[in-house]
Coordinates of N, CA and C and ligand atoms in Angstrom, one line a residue:
M1 N 0.8 -1.2 0.0 CA 0.0 0.0 0.0 C 0.9 1.3 0.0
L2 N 2.0 1.2 0.6 CA 3.0 2.3 0.6 C 4.3 1.8 0.0
K3 N 4.8 2.5 -1.0 CA 6.1 2.1 -1.6 C 7.0 3.3 -1.7
I4 N 8.2 3.2 -1.1 CA 9.2 4.3 -1.1 C 10.3 3.8 -2.0
E5 N 10.7 4.7 -2.9 CA 11.8 4.3 -3.8 C 12.9 5.4 -3.9
G6 N 14.0 5.0 -3.4 CA 15.2 5.9 -3.4 C 15.0 7.3 -2.9
L7 N 14.3 7.4 -1.7 CA 13.9 8.7 -1.2 C 15.1 9.4 -0.5
S8 N 15.3 10.6 -1.0 CA 16.4 11.4 -0.4 C 15.9 12.8 0.0
K9 N 16.5 13.3 1.1 CA 16.2 14.7 1.4 C 17.5 15.4 1.9
T10 N 17.8 16.4 1.2 CA 18.9 17.3 1.7 C 18.3 18.6 2.0
Y11 N 18.4 19.1 3.2 CA 17.8 20.4 3.6 C 18.7 21.5 3.0
G12 N 18.1 22.7 3.0 CA 18.7 23.9 2.4 C 20.1 24.2 3.0
N13 N 20.3 23.8 4.2 CA 21.6 24.0 4.8 C 22.7 23.0 4.5
G14 N 22.3 22.0 3.7 CA 23.2 21.0 3.2 C 23.1 19.7 4.0
T15 N 22.3 19.6 5.1 CA 22.2 18.4 5.8 C 21.5 17.3 5.0
A16 N 22.1 16.2 4.8 CA 21.5 15.0 4.1 C 20.8 14.2 5.2
A17 N 19.5 14.4 5.3 CA 18.7 13.8 6.3 C 18.2 12.4 5.9
L18 N 17.9 12.2 4.6 CA 17.6 10.9 4.1 C 18.4 10.6 2.9
R19 N 18.9 9.3 2.8 CA 19.8 9.0 1.7 C 19.3 7.7 1.0
E20 N 18.6 7.8 -0.1 CA 18.2 6.6 -0.9 C 17.5 5.6 -0.1
V21 N 16.4 6.0 0.6 CA 15.6 5.1 1.4 C 14.6 4.4 0.5
S22 N 14.6 3.1 0.6 CA 13.6 2.3 -0.2 C 13.0 1.2 0.7
F23 N 11.7 1.1 0.7 CA 11.0 0.0 1.3 C 9.5 0.0 0.9
S24 N 8.8 -1.1 1.2 CA 7.4 -1.2 0.9 C 6.7 -1.7 2.1
I25 N 5.4 -1.2 2.3 CA 4.6 -1.7 3.4 C 3.3 -2.3 2.8
E26 N 3.0 -3.5 3.3 CA 1.7 -4.1 2.9 C 0.6 -3.6 3.8
P27 N -0.6 -3.7 3.3 CA -1.8 -3.3 4.1 C -1.8 -4.1 5.4
G28 N -2.1 -3.4 6.5 CA -2.3 -4.1 7.8 C -1.0 -4.3 8.6
E29 N 0.2 -3.9 8.0 CA 1.4 -4.0 8.8 C 1.5 -2.9 9.9
F30 N 2.3 -3.2 10.9 CA 2.6 -2.3 12.0 C 4.1 -2.2 12.0
V31 N 4.6 -1.1 11.3 CA 6.1 -1.0 11.2 C 6.6 0.1 12.1
V32 N 7.6 -0.3 12.9 CA 8.2 0.7 13.8 C 9.5 1.2 13.1
V33 N 9.7 2.5 13.1 CA 11.0 3.1 12.6 C 11.8 3.5 13.8
L34 N 12.9 2.9 13.9 CA 13.8 3.1 15.1 C 15.1 3.8 14.6
G35 N 15.5 4.7 15.5 CA 16.8 5.3 15.1 C 17.1 6.4 16.1
K36 N 18.3 6.7 16.3 CA 18.6 7.7 17.3 C 18.3 9.1 16.8
S37 N 18.4 10.1 17.7 CA 18.0 11.5 17.4 C 18.9 11.9 16.1
G38 N 18.2 12.5 15.2 CA 18.9 13.0 14.0 C 19.1 12.0 12.9
S39 N 18.5 10.8 13.1 CA 18.7 9.7 12.1 C 17.8 9.9 10.8
G40 N 16.8 10.8 11.0 CA 16.0 11.0 9.8 C 14.5 10.5 9.9
K41 N 14.1 10.1 11.1 CA 12.8 9.5 11.3 C 11.7 10.5 10.9
S42 N 11.8 11.7 11.5 CA 10.7 12.7 11.3 C 10.7 13.1 9.8
T43 N 11.9 13.3 9.3 CA 12.0 13.7 7.9 C 11.4 12.6 7.0
L44 N 11.5 11.4 7.3 CA 10.9 10.3 6.5 C 9.4 10.5 6.5
M45 N 8.8 10.6 7.7 CA 7.3 10.8 7.8 C 6.9 12.0 7.0
R46 N 7.6 13.1 7.1 CA 7.2 14.3 6.5 C 7.4 14.3 5.0
C47 N 8.3 13.5 4.5 CA 8.5 13.4 3.1 C 7.4 12.5 2.5
I48 N 6.9 11.5 3.3 CA 5.8 10.6 2.8 C 4.6 11.4 2.5
N49 N 4.2 12.4 3.4 CA 3.0 13.2 3.1 C 3.3 14.5 2.5
R50 N 4.6 14.7 2.3 CA 5.1 16.0 1.6 C 4.8 17.3 2.4
I51 N 4.8 17.1 3.7 CA 4.9 18.4 4.5 C 6.3 18.9 4.2
V52 N 7.3 18.0 4.0 CA 8.6 18.4 3.5 C 8.7 17.8 2.1
E53 N 9.2 18.6 1.2 CA 9.4 18.1 -0.2 C 10.7 17.3 -0.3
P54 N 10.6 16.0 -0.7 CA 11.8 15.2 -0.9 C 12.7 15.9 -2.0
T55 N 14.0 15.7 -1.9 CA 14.9 16.2 -2.9 C 14.9 15.3 -4.1
S56 N 14.8 13.9 -3.9 CA 14.6 13.0 -5.0 C 14.0 11.7 -4.5
G57 N 13.6 10.9 -5.4 CA 13.0 9.6 -5.0 C 11.4 9.7 -5.2
K58 N 10.8 8.6 -5.0 CA 9.3 8.5 -5.2 C 8.6 7.9 -4.0
V59 N 7.4 8.3 -3.8 CA 6.5 7.7 -2.8 C 5.2 7.4 -3.5
F60 N 4.8 6.1 -3.3 CA 3.5 5.7 -3.9 C 2.6 5.2 -2.8
L61 N 1.3 5.7 -2.9 CA 0.3 5.2 -2.0 C -0.8 4.5 -2.8
D62 N -1.0 3.2 -2.5 CA -2.0 2.4 -3.3 C -1.7 2.6 -4.8
G63 N -0.4 2.6 -5.1 CA 0.0 2.6 -6.6 C 0.0 4.0 -7.2
E64 N -0.5 5.0 -6.4 CA -0.5 6.3 -7.0 C 0.7 7.1 -6.5
E65 N 1.3 7.8 -7.4 CA 2.5 8.6 -6.9 C 2.1 9.8 -6.1
V66 N 2.6 9.9 -4.9 CA 2.4 11.1 -4.1 C 3.3 12.2 -4.4
T67 N 4.6 11.8 -4.6 CA 5.6 12.8 -5.1 C 5.2 13.1 -6.5
G68 N 5.1 14.4 -6.8 CA 4.7 14.8 -8.2 C 3.2 15.0 -8.3
A69 N 2.4 14.6 -7.3 CA 0.9 14.8 -7.4 C 0.6 16.3 -7.3
S70 N -0.4 16.7 -8.0 CA -0.8 18.2 -8.0 C -1.3 18.5 -6.6
K71 N -1.5 19.8 -6.4 CA -2.0 20.2 -5.0 C -3.3 19.6 -4.7
G72 N -4.2 19.6 -5.6 CA -5.5 19.1 -5.4 C -5.5 17.6 -5.1
R73 N -4.7 16.9 -5.9 CA -4.6 15.4 -5.7 C -3.9 15.1 -4.4
L74 N -2.9 15.9 -4.1 CA -2.2 15.7 -2.8 C -3.1 15.8 -1.6
R75 N -4.1 16.8 -1.7 CA -5.0 17.0 -0.6 C -5.8 15.7 -0.5
E76 N -6.2 15.1 -1.6 CA -7.0 13.8 -1.5 C -6.2 12.7 -0.9
L77 N -4.9 12.6 -1.4 CA -4.0 11.5 -0.9 C -3.8 11.7 0.6
R78 N -3.6 12.9 1.0 CA -3.4 13.2 2.5 C -4.5 12.7 3.3
K79 N -5.7 12.7 2.8 CA -6.9 12.3 3.6 C -6.8 10.8 3.9
K80 N -6.0 10.1 3.1 CA -5.8 8.6 3.4 C -4.7 8.4 4.5
M81 N -4.0 9.5 4.8 CA -2.9 9.4 5.8 C -3.1 10.2 7.0
G82 N -3.4 9.5 8.1 CA -3.6 10.2 9.4 C -2.2 10.5 9.9
M83 N -2.1 11.6 10.8 CA -0.8 11.8 11.4 C -0.9 12.1 12.9
I84 N 0.0 11.5 13.6 CA 0.0 11.7 15.1 C 1.4 12.3 15.4
F85 N 1.4 13.3 16.3 CA 2.6 14.0 16.6 C 3.0 13.9 18.0
Q86 N 4.3 14.1 18.2 CA 4.9 14.0 19.6 C 4.2 15.0 20.5
Q87 N 4.0 16.2 20.0 CA 3.4 17.3 20.8 C 1.9 17.5 20.6
Y88 N 1.3 16.4 20.1 CA -0.2 16.3 19.9 C -0.8 17.2 18.9
N89 N -0.2 18.5 18.7 CA -0.7 19.4 17.7 C -2.3 19.6 17.8
L90 N -2.7 19.9 19.0 CA -4.2 20.2 19.2 C -4.3 21.7 19.2
I91 N -5.5 22.2 19.0 CA -5.7 23.6 19.2 C -6.2 23.8 20.7
P92 N -5.3 24.4 21.5 CA -5.4 24.4 23.0 C -6.8 24.9 23.5
R93 N -7.3 26.0 22.9 CA -8.5 26.6 23.4 C -9.8 26.0 22.8
Y94 N -9.6 25.1 21.9 CA -10.8 24.4 21.3 C -11.1 23.2 22.2
S95 N -12.4 22.8 22.1 CA -12.9 21.7 22.9 C -12.2 20.4 22.4
V96 N -12.3 19.4 23.2 CA -11.8 18.1 22.8 C -12.6 17.6 21.6
Q97 N -13.9 17.8 21.6 CA -14.7 17.3 20.5 C -14.3 18.1 19.2
A98 N -14.2 19.4 19.3 CA -13.8 20.1 18.1 C -12.5 19.7 17.5
N99 N -11.5 19.4 18.4 CA -10.2 18.9 18.0 C -10.4 17.6 17.3
A100 N -11.2 16.7 17.9 CA -11.3 15.4 17.3 C -12.0 15.5 15.9
L101 N -13.0 16.4 15.8 CA -13.7 16.6 14.6 C -12.9 17.1 13.4
M102 N -11.8 17.8 13.8 CA -10.9 18.3 12.7 C -10.4 17.1 11.8
G103 N -10.4 15.9 12.3 CA -10.1 14.8 11.5 C -11.0 14.6 10.3
R104 N -12.2 15.0 10.5 CA -13.2 14.8 9.4 C -12.9 15.8 8.3
L105 N -12.1 16.7 8.5 CA -11.8 17.7 7.4 C -10.4 17.5 6.9
G106 N -9.6 16.6 7.4 CA -8.2 16.4 6.9 C -7.4 17.3 7.8
W107 N -6.2 16.9 8.1 CA -5.4 17.6 9.0 C -4.8 18.9 8.5
N108 N -4.9 19.1 7.2 CA -4.4 20.4 6.7 C -5.4 21.4 6.4
S109 N -6.6 21.2 7.0 CA -7.7 22.2 6.8 C -7.3 23.5 7.6
S110 N -7.9 24.6 7.1 CA -7.6 25.8 7.8 C -8.5 25.8 9.1
I111 N -7.9 26.4 10.1 CA -8.6 26.4 11.4 C -10.0 27.1 11.3
A112 N -10.1 28.1 10.5 CA -11.3 28.9 10.4 C -12.4 28.0 9.8
S113 N -12.0 27.1 8.9 CA -13.0 26.3 8.2 C -13.7 25.2 9.1
I114 N -13.2 25.0 10.3 CA -13.7 23.9 11.1 C -15.0 24.2 11.8
M115 N -15.3 25.5 11.9 CA -16.6 25.9 12.6 C -17.8 25.6 11.8
N116 N -18.8 25.2 12.4 CA -20.2 25.1 11.8 C -20.3 24.3 10.5
C117 N -19.4 23.3 10.3 CA -19.6 22.6 9.1 C -19.6 21.1 9.3
F118 N -20.0 20.7 10.5 CA -20.0 19.2 10.7 C -21.4 18.7 10.6
S119 N -21.6 17.6 10.0 CA -22.9 17.0 9.9 C -23.2 16.3 11.3
D120 N -24.5 16.0 11.5 CA -24.9 15.3 12.7 C -24.2 14.0 12.8
E121 N -24.0 13.4 11.6 CA -23.3 12.1 11.6 C -21.9 12.2 12.1
D122 N -21.2 13.2 11.6 CA -19.8 13.5 12.0 C -19.7 13.6 13.6
V123 N -20.7 14.4 14.1 CA -20.7 14.7 15.5 C -21.0 13.4 16.3
A124 N -21.9 12.6 15.8 CA -22.2 11.3 16.4 C -21.0 10.4 16.4
R125 N -20.4 10.3 15.3 CA -19.2 9.5 15.1 C -18.1 9.9 16.1
S126 N -17.9 11.2 16.2 CA -16.8 11.7 17.1 C -17.1 11.4 18.5
S127 N -18.4 11.4 18.9 CA -18.8 11.1 20.3 C -18.5 9.6 20.5
Q128 N -18.8 8.8 19.5 CA -18.5 7.4 19.7 C -17.0 7.1 19.9
V129 N -16.2 7.8 19.0 CA -14.8 7.5 19.1 C -14.2 8.1 20.4
L130 N -14.7 9.2 20.9 CA -14.2 9.8 22.1 C -14.6 8.8 23.3
D131 N -15.8 8.2 23.2 CA -16.2 7.3 24.2 C -15.3 6.1 24.2
R132 N -15.0 5.6 23.0 CA -14.1 4.4 22.9 C -12.7 4.7 23.5
L133 N -12.2 5.9 23.3 CA -10.9 6.3 23.8 C -10.9 6.8 25.3
G134 N -12.1 6.6 25.9 CA -12.2 7.0 27.3 C -12.2 8.5 27.6
L135 N -12.7 9.2 26.6 CA -12.7 10.7 26.7 C -14.1 11.3 26.7
A136 N -15.1 10.4 26.9 CA -16.5 10.9 26.8 C -16.8 12.1 27.7
D137 N -16.3 11.9 29.0 CA -16.6 13.0 29.9 C -15.7 14.3 29.7
K138 N -14.8 14.2 28.8 CA -13.9 15.4 28.5 C -14.3 16.1 27.2
A139 N -15.4 15.6 26.5 CA -15.7 16.1 25.2 C -15.8 17.6 25.1
S140 N -16.4 18.2 26.2 CA -16.6 19.7 26.1 C -15.5 20.5 26.8
H141 N -14.5 19.8 27.3 CA -13.4 20.5 28.0 C -12.5 21.1 26.9
R142 N -11.8 22.2 27.2 CA -10.8 22.7 26.3 C -9.6 21.7 26.3
S143 N -9.0 21.5 25.2 CA -8.0 20.4 25.1 C -6.8 20.8 26.0
E144 N -6.6 22.1 26.2 CA -5.4 22.5 27.1 C -5.6 22.1 28.5
E145 N -6.8 21.7 28.9 CA -7.0 21.3 30.3 C -6.7 19.8 30.6
L146 N -6.3 19.1 29.5 CA -6.1 17.7 29.6 C -4.7 17.3 29.9
S147 N -4.5 16.2 30.5 CA -3.1 15.7 30.7 C -2.5 15.3 29.4
G148 N -1.2 15.1 29.4 CA -0.5 14.7 28.1 C -1.1 13.4 27.5
G149 N -1.3 12.4 28.3 CA -1.8 11.2 27.8 C -3.2 11.4 27.2
Q150 N -4.0 12.2 27.9 CA -5.4 12.5 27.4 C -5.3 13.2 26.1
Q151 N -4.4 14.2 26.0 CA -4.3 15.0 24.8 C -3.9 14.1 23.6
Q152 N -3.0 13.2 23.9 CA -2.6 12.3 22.8 C -3.7 11.4 22.4
R153 N -4.6 11.1 23.3 CA -5.8 10.3 22.9 C -6.7 11.1 22.0
V154 N -6.7 12.4 22.3 CA -7.5 13.3 21.4 C -6.9 13.3 20.0
G155 N -5.5 13.3 20.0 CA -4.8 13.2 18.7 C -5.1 11.9 18.0
L156 N -5.2 10.8 18.7 CA -5.6 9.5 18.1 C -7.0 9.5 17.6
A157 N -7.9 10.2 18.4 CA -9.3 10.3 18.0 C -9.4 11.0 16.6
R158 N -8.7 12.1 16.6 CA -8.7 13.0 15.4 C -8.2 12.2 14.2
A159 N -7.1 11.4 14.4 CA -6.6 10.6 13.3 C -7.5 9.5 12.8
L160 N -8.2 8.9 13.8 CA -9.1 7.8 13.5 C -10.3 8.3 12.8
L161 N -10.8 9.4 13.2 CA -12.0 10.0 12.6 C -11.8 10.4 11.1
Q162 N -10.6 10.5 10.8 CA -10.2 10.8 9.4 C -10.5 9.6 8.5
G163 N -10.6 8.5 9.1 CA -10.9 7.2 8.4 C -9.7 6.9 7.5
P164 N -8.5 6.9 8.0 CA -7.3 6.8 7.2 C -7.0 5.3 6.9
E165 N -6.2 5.1 5.8 CA -5.7 3.8 5.5 C -4.4 3.6 6.2
L166 N -3.7 4.7 6.4 CA -2.3 4.6 6.9 C -2.3 5.7 8.0
I167 N -1.6 5.4 9.2 CA -1.4 6.4 10.2 C 0.2 6.5 10.3
L168 N 0.6 7.8 10.2 CA 2.0 8.1 10.4 C 2.1 8.7 11.8
A169 N 2.8 8.0 12.7 CA 2.9 8.4 14.1 C 4.3 8.8 14.4
D170 N 4.6 10.1 14.6 CA 6.0 10.5 14.8 C 6.2 10.7 16.3
E171 N 6.9 9.7 16.9 CA 7.2 9.7 18.3 C 6.0 10.0 19.1
P172 N 4.9 9.2 19.0 CA 3.7 9.5 19.7 C 3.7 9.4 21.2
V173 N 4.8 8.8 21.7 CA 4.8 8.6 23.2 C 6.0 9.2 23.9
S174 N 6.8 10.0 23.1 CA 8.1 10.4 23.8 C 7.9 11.5 24.8
S175 N 6.7 12.1 24.8 CA 6.4 13.1 25.9 C 5.6 12.6 27.0
L176 N 5.4 11.2 27.0 CA 4.5 10.7 28.0 C 5.2 9.7 29.0
D177 N 4.6 9.6 30.2 CA 5.1 8.6 31.2 C 4.9 7.2 30.7
P178 N 5.6 6.2 31.3 CA 5.5 4.8 30.9 C 4.0 4.3 30.8
A179 N 3.2 4.6 31.8 CA 1.8 4.0 31.7 C 1.0 4.6 30.6
S180 N 1.1 5.9 30.4 CA 0.4 6.6 29.3 C 0.9 6.1 27.9
S181 N 2.3 5.9 27.9 CA 2.9 5.5 26.6 C 2.3 4.1 26.2
R182 N 2.2 3.2 27.2 CA 1.7 1.9 26.9 C 0.3 2.0 26.5
Q183 N -0.5 2.8 27.1 CA -1.9 2.9 26.7 C -2.0 3.4 25.3
I184 N -1.2 4.4 24.9 CA -1.3 4.9 23.5 C -0.8 3.8 22.5
M185 N 0.2 3.1 22.9 CA 0.7 2.1 22.0 C -0.4 1.0 21.8
E186 N -1.1 0.7 22.9 CA -2.1 -0.4 22.8 C -3.3 0.1 22.0
L187 N -3.6 1.4 22.1 CA -4.7 1.9 21.2 C -4.3 1.9 19.7
L188 N -3.0 2.2 19.5 CA -2.5 2.2 18.1 C -2.6 0.7 17.6
T189 N -2.3 -0.2 18.4 CA -2.4 -1.6 18.0 C -3.8 -2.0 17.7
E190 N -4.7 -1.5 18.5 CA -6.1 -1.7 18.3 C -6.6 -1.1 17.0
F191 N -6.1 0.0 16.7 CA -6.5 0.7 15.4 C -6.0 -0.2 14.2
N192 N -4.8 -0.8 14.4 CA -4.2 -1.7 13.4 C -5.0 -3.0 13.3
E193 N -5.3 -3.6 14.4 CA -5.9 -4.9 14.4 C -7.4 -4.9 14.1
K194 N -8.1 -4.0 14.8 CA -9.5 -4.0 14.7 C -10.0 -3.1 13.5
D195 N -9.4 -2.0 13.3 CA -9.8 -1.0 12.3 C -9.1 -1.2 11.0
G196 N -8.1 -2.1 11.0 CA -7.4 -2.4 9.7 C -6.5 -1.2 9.2
V197 N -6.1 -0.3 10.1 CA -5.2 0.8 9.7 C -3.8 0.3 9.7
T198 N -3.1 0.6 8.6 CA -1.7 0.3 8.5 C -0.9 1.4 9.3
L199 N 0.1 0.9 10.0 CA 0.8 1.9 10.9 C 2.3 2.0 10.6
L200 N 2.7 3.2 10.5 CA 4.2 3.5 10.5 C 4.5 4.4 11.6
C201 N 5.3 3.9 12.6 CA 5.4 4.6 13.9 C 6.9 4.8 14.2
N202 N 7.3 6.1 14.4 CA 8.6 6.4 14.8 C 8.7 6.2 16.4
L203 N 9.7 5.5 16.8 CA 9.9 5.4 18.2 C 11.4 5.5 18.5
H204 N 11.8 6.0 19.7 CA 13.2 5.9 20.0 C 13.5 4.9 21.1
L205 N 12.5 4.2 21.6 CA 12.7 3.2 22.7 C 12.7 1.8 22.2
P206 N 13.8 1.1 22.2 CA 13.8 -0.2 21.6 C 12.8 -1.2 22.2
A207 N 12.6 -1.1 23.5 CA 11.7 -2.0 24.2 C 10.3 -1.9 23.6
L208 N 9.8 -0.7 23.4 CA 8.5 -0.5 22.9 C 8.4 -0.9 21.4
A209 N 9.5 -0.7 20.7 CA 9.6 -1.1 19.3 C 9.4 -2.6 19.2
R210 N 10.1 -3.3 20.0 CA 10.0 -4.8 20.0 C 8.7 -5.3 20.4
E211 N 8.1 -4.7 21.4 CA 6.8 -5.1 21.9 C 5.7 -4.9 20.9
F212 N 5.7 -3.7 20.3 CA 4.5 -3.4 19.5 C 4.7 -3.5 18.0
G213 N 5.9 -3.4 17.5 CA 6.1 -3.5 16.1 C 6.2 -4.9 15.6
S214 N 5.5 -5.2 14.4 CA 5.7 -6.5 13.9 C 7.0 -6.5 13.0
R215 N 7.3 -5.3 12.5 CA 8.5 -5.2 11.7 C 9.2 -3.9 12.1
I216 N 10.5 -4.0 12.0 CA 11.4 -2.9 12.4 C 12.2 -2.4 11.3
L217 N 12.2 -1.1 11.1 CA 13.0 -0.5 10.1 C 13.9 0.5 10.9
A218 N 15.2 0.2 10.8 CA 16.2 1.0 11.6 C 16.9 2.0 10.7
L219 N 16.9 3.2 11.1 CA 17.6 4.3 10.3 C 18.8 4.7 11.0
S220 N 19.9 5.0 10.3 CA 21.1 5.6 10.8 C 21.6 6.5 9.8
E221 N 21.8 7.8 10.2 CA 22.3 8.8 9.3 C 21.6 8.8 8.0
G222 N 20.2 8.7 8.0 CA 19.4 8.8 6.8 C 19.4 7.5 6.0
R223 N 20.0 6.5 6.4 CA 20.0 5.2 5.7 C 19.3 4.1 6.4
V224 N 18.6 3.2 5.7 CA 18.0 2.0 6.3 C 19.1 1.0 6.6
I225 N 19.3 0.7 7.9 CA 20.4 -0.3 8.2 C 19.8 -1.6 8.6
Y226 N 18.5 -1.7 8.8 CA 17.9 -3.0 9.1 C 16.4 -2.9 8.7
D227 N 15.9 -3.9 8.1 CA 14.4 -4.0 7.8 C 14.0 -5.4 7.9
G228 N 13.3 -5.7 9.0 CA 12.9 -7.1 9.2 C 12.0 -7.3 10.4
P229 N 11.7 -8.5 10.7 CA 10.8 -8.8 11.8 C 11.5 -8.4 13.1
A230 N 10.7 -7.9 14.1 CA 11.2 -7.5 15.3 C 11.8 -8.7 16.1
G231 N 11.1 -9.8 16.0 CA 11.5 -11.0 16.7 C 12.9 -11.6 16.3
D232 N 13.4 -11.2 15.1 CA 14.7 -11.7 14.7 C 15.9 -11.0 15.3
L233 N 15.6 -10.0 16.1 CA 16.7 -9.2 16.6 C 17.0 -9.5 18.1
S234 N 18.3 -9.6 18.4 CA 18.7 -9.8 19.8 C 18.5 -8.5 20.5
E235 N 18.5 -8.5 21.8 CA 18.4 -7.3 22.6 C 19.6 -6.3 22.2
T236 N 20.8 -6.9 22.1 CA 21.9 -6.1 21.8 C 21.8 -5.4 20.4
E237 N 21.4 -6.2 19.4 CA 21.2 -5.6 18.1 C 20.2 -4.5 18.1
L238 N 19.1 -4.7 18.8 CA 18.0 -3.8 18.9 C 18.5 -2.5 19.5
H239 N 19.2 -2.6 20.6 CA 19.8 -1.4 21.3 C 20.8 -0.6 20.4
A240 N 21.5 -1.4 19.7 CA 22.6 -0.8 18.8 C 21.9 0.2 17.8
F241 N 20.7 -0.1 17.4 CA 20.1 0.8 16.4 C 19.8 2.1 17.0
Y242 N 19.7 2.1 18.3 CA 19.4 3.4 19.0 C 20.6 4.0 19.5
D243 N 21.5 3.2 20.1 CA 22.6 3.8 20.9 C 23.8 4.1 20.1
S244 N 24.1 3.4 19.0 CA 25.3 3.6 18.3 C 25.1 4.0 16.9
N245 N 26.2 4.2 16.2 CA 26.1 4.6 14.8 C 26.4 3.5 13.9
L246 N 25.8 2.3 14.1 CA 26.1 1.2 13.3 C 26.1 1.5 11.8
Ligands
LIG301 N1 14.1 21.9 8.7 C1 15.4 21.5 8.7 N2 16.4 22.2 8.2 C2 17.7 21.7 8.2 N3 18.0 20.5 8.8 C3 17.0 19.8 9.3 C4 15.7 20.2 9.3 N4 14.9 19.3 9.9 C5 15.8 18.3 10.3 N5 17.0 18.6 9.9 C6 18.3 17.8 10.1 O1 18.0 16.5 9.4 C7 18.5 15.4 10.2 C8 17.4 14.5 10.5 O2 16.5 15.1 11.3 P1 15.1 14.4 11.8 O3 14.3 15.4 12.5 O4 14.5 13.8 10.6 O5 15.6 13.3 12.8 P2 14.9 12.4 13.8 O6 15.4 11.0 13.6 O7 13.4 12.6 13.7 O8 15.4 12.9 15.2 P3 14.7 13.0 16.6 O9 14.7 11.6 17.2 O10 15.5 13.9 17.4 O11 13.3 13.5 16.4 C9 19.2 16.0 11.4 O12 20.5 16.2 11.2 C10 18.5 17.4 11.6 O13 19.3 18.3 12.2
LIG302 MG1 11.9 13.3 15.0

C-alpha cells in the first residue's frame, strides 16, 4: 500500500537527512521506525505526506505517486494518511470534540473552516470515538485542560475520525510517562488490528519497538540499516540501532 523508492532529502543548509531510502509496506502492517536522534525519522514521515518536499525519489500510496501529485490530488491523498505528533498538535483553546472533529476535514484544513460545518453524523461518530478512547466526559473541555496522555488520545481520535488507510505516528509517546505510553501504543495496536489501519510509527525506545512493532525499520544517518521482523533481533542488536552509529 506504501512504496518508497530511493527517497532522499537534503535540507537547504546541506544536511543530508535521508539517503536513498527504499521499502514497501503491505496493508495491515505495523512498522516501527527506530533510530537515534537525527537519524531522519521525522524527515521520512514528512516526506511521505510531503509536509517536507523530498529532494529526490518517489513515494507511492496504493499505486498512485504522491511525489509529483498536483496540489488538489495531494489533498485527496493526504486524507488517506492520518498523522500523530509527539506534541499532539491540538488547538489548545478548542474543545476536545472540536479537535477530534478536525479529523473529518483532513489535518491540513484551515482552522477557520472547522466551525459550523459538521454533519450530525460526524458529531455522532466523534462522540462514539471519544467514548471508545475513554474521553466521553472530557468532550466539552478545552484540550489544554487535559493531561498529556489524554491530549494524545484526542490526537488519536482525530486521526481515526479521518478514516485513514495509513497512520504516520511521529514519536507519539516520547512526551509521556510509561503508563500513558503503553496505553497509547495499545490503542494504536487496536487501530491496526480492529480497524485495519496500516501503521508507520517512529519510536526511540527499543523495548516499545520490539513489543509493538511486527516489523522494524532501523535508520542511521538517513539510511536504512535494518528492515525485518522485530523477533529476529537480539536485545543487543536492537539497542545498537538506537545507541550507536552502526
Ligand atoms: N528543517 C530542517 N532544516 C535543516 N535541517 C534539518 C531540518 N529538519 C531536520 N534537519 C536535520 O536533518 C537530520 C534528520 O532530522 P530528523 O528530525 O528527521 O531526525 P529524527 O530521527 O526525527 O530525530 P529526533 O529523534 O531527534 O526527532 C538532522 O541532522 C536534523 O538536524
Ligand atoms: Mg523526530
